[in-house]
XYZ file of N, CA and C in Angstrom:
234
model
N 74.616 -51.529 -20.910
C 75.307 -50.281 -21.476
C 74.399 -49.506 -22.166
N 74.442 -48.568 -21.717
C 73.497 -47.155 -22.386
C 74.272 -46.687 -23.547
N 72.934 -46.284 -24.576
C 73.363 -45.903 -25.769
C 73.563 -44.596 -25.885
N 74.780 -44.237 -26.579
C 74.729 -42.566 -26.739
C 74.993 -42.138 -28.127
N 73.597 -41.590 -28.695
C 73.441 -41.432 -29.865
C 74.077 -40.012 -30.597
N 74.747 -39.949 -31.797
C 75.092 -38.966 -32.456
C 73.478 -38.109 -32.672
N 74.438 -36.830 -33.229
C 73.272 -35.852 -33.619
C 72.244 -36.118 -34.732
N 72.385 -37.022 -35.541
C 71.746 -37.695 -36.684
C 71.136 -38.873 -36.286
N 71.062 -39.521 -35.489
C 70.667 -40.588 -35.026
C 68.922 -40.862 -34.556
N 68.506 -39.865 -34.267
C 67.135 -39.955 -33.900
C 66.194 -40.503 -35.265
N 65.233 -41.315 -35.083
C 64.649 -41.887 -36.274
C 65.290 -42.702 -37.107
N 66.488 -43.046 -36.856
C 67.127 -43.918 -37.834
C 66.764 -45.424 -37.583
N 66.346 -46.186 -38.626
C 66.030 -47.458 -38.594
C 67.129 -48.281 -37.508
N 68.228 -47.953 -37.634
C 69.198 -48.728 -36.503
C 69.577 -47.752 -35.573
N 68.593 -47.005 -34.931
C 68.797 -46.212 -33.714
C 69.074 -47.268 -32.440
N 68.354 -48.084 -32.279
C 68.523 -48.992 -30.895
C 69.130 -50.470 -31.021
N 69.762 -50.538 -32.260
C 70.484 -51.782 -32.783
C 71.892 -51.564 -31.939
N 72.695 -50.612 -32.266
C 74.464 -50.331 -31.874
C 74.152 -50.493 -29.961
N 75.749 -50.833 -29.440
C 75.748 -50.463 -28.680
C 75.987 -49.208 -27.966
N 76.610 -48.281 -29.003
C 76.670 -46.940 -28.621
C 77.345 -46.316 -29.842
N 77.207 -44.823 -29.824
C 77.949 -44.063 -30.950
C 79.416 -43.863 -30.581
N 80.329 -44.182 -31.298
C 81.446 -43.654 -31.240
C 81.877 -42.574 -32.309
N 82.190 -41.289 -31.994
C 82.751 -40.573 -32.747
C 83.876 -40.734 -33.593
N 84.359 -40.342 -34.736
C 85.392 -40.317 -35.393
C 86.761 -39.647 -34.519
N 87.422 -39.959 -34.800
C 88.730 -39.555 -34.511
C 90.069 -39.141 -35.272
N 90.881 -38.176 -34.567
C 92.200 -37.954 -35.802
C 91.703 -36.529 -36.479
N 92.657 -35.603 -36.842
C 92.577 -34.450 -37.099
C 92.021 -34.362 -38.476
N 92.144 -35.166 -39.204
C 92.120 -34.965 -40.717
C 92.750 -34.184 -41.510
N 93.886 -33.936 -41.005
C 94.771 -33.125 -41.726
C 95.614 -33.689 -42.878
N 95.455 -34.527 -43.093
C 96.032 -35.431 -44.345
C 94.960 -35.490 -45.250
N 93.773 -35.181 -45.147
C 92.514 -35.323 -46.124
C 92.079 -36.806 -46.265
N 92.816 -37.799 -45.555
C 92.335 -39.341 -45.601
C 91.057 -39.256 -44.844
N 90.275 -40.255 -45.114
C 89.300 -40.827 -44.331
C 89.527 -42.334 -44.433
N 89.415 -43.016 -43.180
C 89.324 -44.480 -43.156
C 88.136 -44.840 -42.346
N 87.136 -45.503 -42.937
C 85.959 -45.974 -42.732
C 85.657 -47.346 -42.640
N 85.387 -48.065 -41.319
C 85.397 -49.435 -41.568
C 83.735 -49.466 -41.080
N 83.388 -50.800 -41.043
C 81.966 -51.440 -40.746
C 81.522 -50.753 -39.135
N 80.329 -51.203 -39.043
C 80.156 -50.627 -37.710
C 80.852 -51.608 -36.370
N 80.832 -50.858 -35.269
C 81.823 -51.089 -34.410
C 81.491 -52.522 -33.637
N 82.474 -53.256 -33.376
C 82.357 -54.216 -32.713
C 82.720 -54.259 -31.228
N 82.766 -55.430 -30.628
C 82.685 -55.266 -29.003
C 84.206 -54.517 -28.669
N 85.221 -54.943 -29.128
C 86.110 -54.194 -28.575
C 86.217 -52.694 -28.897
N 85.686 -51.859 -30.116
C 85.433 -50.735 -30.133
C 84.237 -50.053 -29.503
N 83.153 -50.902 -29.167
C 82.139 -50.370 -27.934
C 83.017 -50.308 -26.684
N 83.378 -51.640 -26.198
C 84.290 -51.371 -24.905
C 85.390 -49.971 -24.577
N 86.039 -50.108 -25.761
C 87.075 -49.103 -25.565
C 86.641 -47.727 -25.847
N 85.507 -47.490 -26.649
C 84.835 -46.168 -27.221
C 85.825 -45.482 -28.143
N 86.691 -46.492 -28.910
C 87.573 -46.021 -29.982
C 87.265 -46.887 -31.268
N 87.270 -46.553 -32.324
C 87.477 -46.862 -33.644
C 88.480 -47.458 -34.135
N 88.527 -48.772 -34.553
C 89.681 -49.833 -34.917
C 90.263 -50.122 -33.769
N 89.745 -50.871 -32.591
C 90.282 -51.377 -31.848
C 90.363 -52.759 -31.511
N 91.535 -53.222 -30.809
C 91.353 -54.826 -30.932
C 92.292 -55.248 -31.918
N 91.900 -56.581 -32.620
C 92.396 -56.959 -33.801
C 92.621 -56.360 -34.801
N 91.485 -55.647 -35.152
C 91.233 -54.917 -36.225
C 91.986 -53.140 -36.098
N 92.498 -53.079 -34.649
C 92.982 -51.903 -34.665
C 94.610 -52.225 -34.858
N 94.854 -53.669 -34.317
C 96.365 -53.806 -34.463
C 96.797 -53.511 -36.131
N 95.810 -54.341 -36.676
C 96.214 -54.466 -38.044
C 96.127 -53.088 -38.571
N 95.157 -52.303 -38.342
C 94.932 -50.659 -38.859
C 96.612 -50.045 -38.606
N 96.994 -50.126 -37.616
C 98.105 -49.409 -37.143
C 99.380 -50.243 -38.108
N 99.211 -51.230 -38.223
C 100.248 -51.877 -39.303
C 100.268 -51.274 -40.510
N 99.031 -51.184 -41.161
C 99.079 -50.710 -42.180
C 99.482 -49.101 -42.473
N 98.903 -48.306 -41.299
C 99.247 -46.769 -41.310
C 100.904 -46.875 -41.125
N 101.706 -47.596 -40.281
C 103.092 -47.873 -40.084
C 103.499 -47.921 -41.786
N 103.160 -49.157 -42.482
C 103.624 -49.313 -43.744
C 103.358 -48.243 -44.704
N 102.324 -47.520 -44.545
C 102.081 -46.618 -45.313
C 102.902 -45.190 -45.281
N 103.231 -45.326 -43.570
C 104.228 -43.977 -43.219
C 103.613 -42.912 -42.849
N 102.212 -43.517 -42.295
C 101.124 -42.098 -42.118
C 100.913 -42.381 -40.404
N 100.701 -41.290 -39.631
C 100.409 -41.256 -38.240
C 98.986 -41.396 -38.130
N 98.446 -42.041 -37.104
C 97.220 -42.046 -36.862
C 96.166 -40.787 -36.829
N 97.135 -40.036 -35.879
C 96.557 -38.625 -35.569
C 96.234 -37.741 -36.827
N 96.600 -37.692 -37.960
C 96.411 -36.884 -39.153
C 95.293 -37.544 -40.011
N 94.954 -38.689 -39.782
C 93.696 -38.939 -40.864
C 92.617 -39.247 -39.920
N 91.502 -39.242 -40.390
C 90.228 -39.241 -39.945
C 89.838 -40.994 -39.810
N 89.539 -41.319 -38.771
C 89.320 -42.758 -38.374
C 87.652 -42.662 -38.274
N 86.794 -43.696 -38.515
C 85.627 -43.965 -38.196
C 85.110 -45.082 -38.550
N 84.126 -45.481 -37.861
C 83.071 -46.632 -38.354
C 81.794 -46.357 -38.491
N 81.172 -46.957 -39.445
C 79.583 -46.717 -39.919
C 79.036 -46.981 -38.807
N 77.795 -46.023 -38.488
C 77.101 -46.398 -37.250
C 75.901 -46.807 -37.506
């Protein structure tokens, strides 16, 4: 798997540790940022933050809050 680095990754101690860079998604129109820990295998495989089991739980939380995923910013630490 090749690694895609973000614009601020060069020279970082963790530059070659992760599987790939996954950019944040969502419009951020709500002014809310949900930030998770570093991406795991589901996130890396799909190229989407909060995928797999974590994504399922995340979607349930958003549903409970009455917030659509598209209006928040969703990101993982890189």
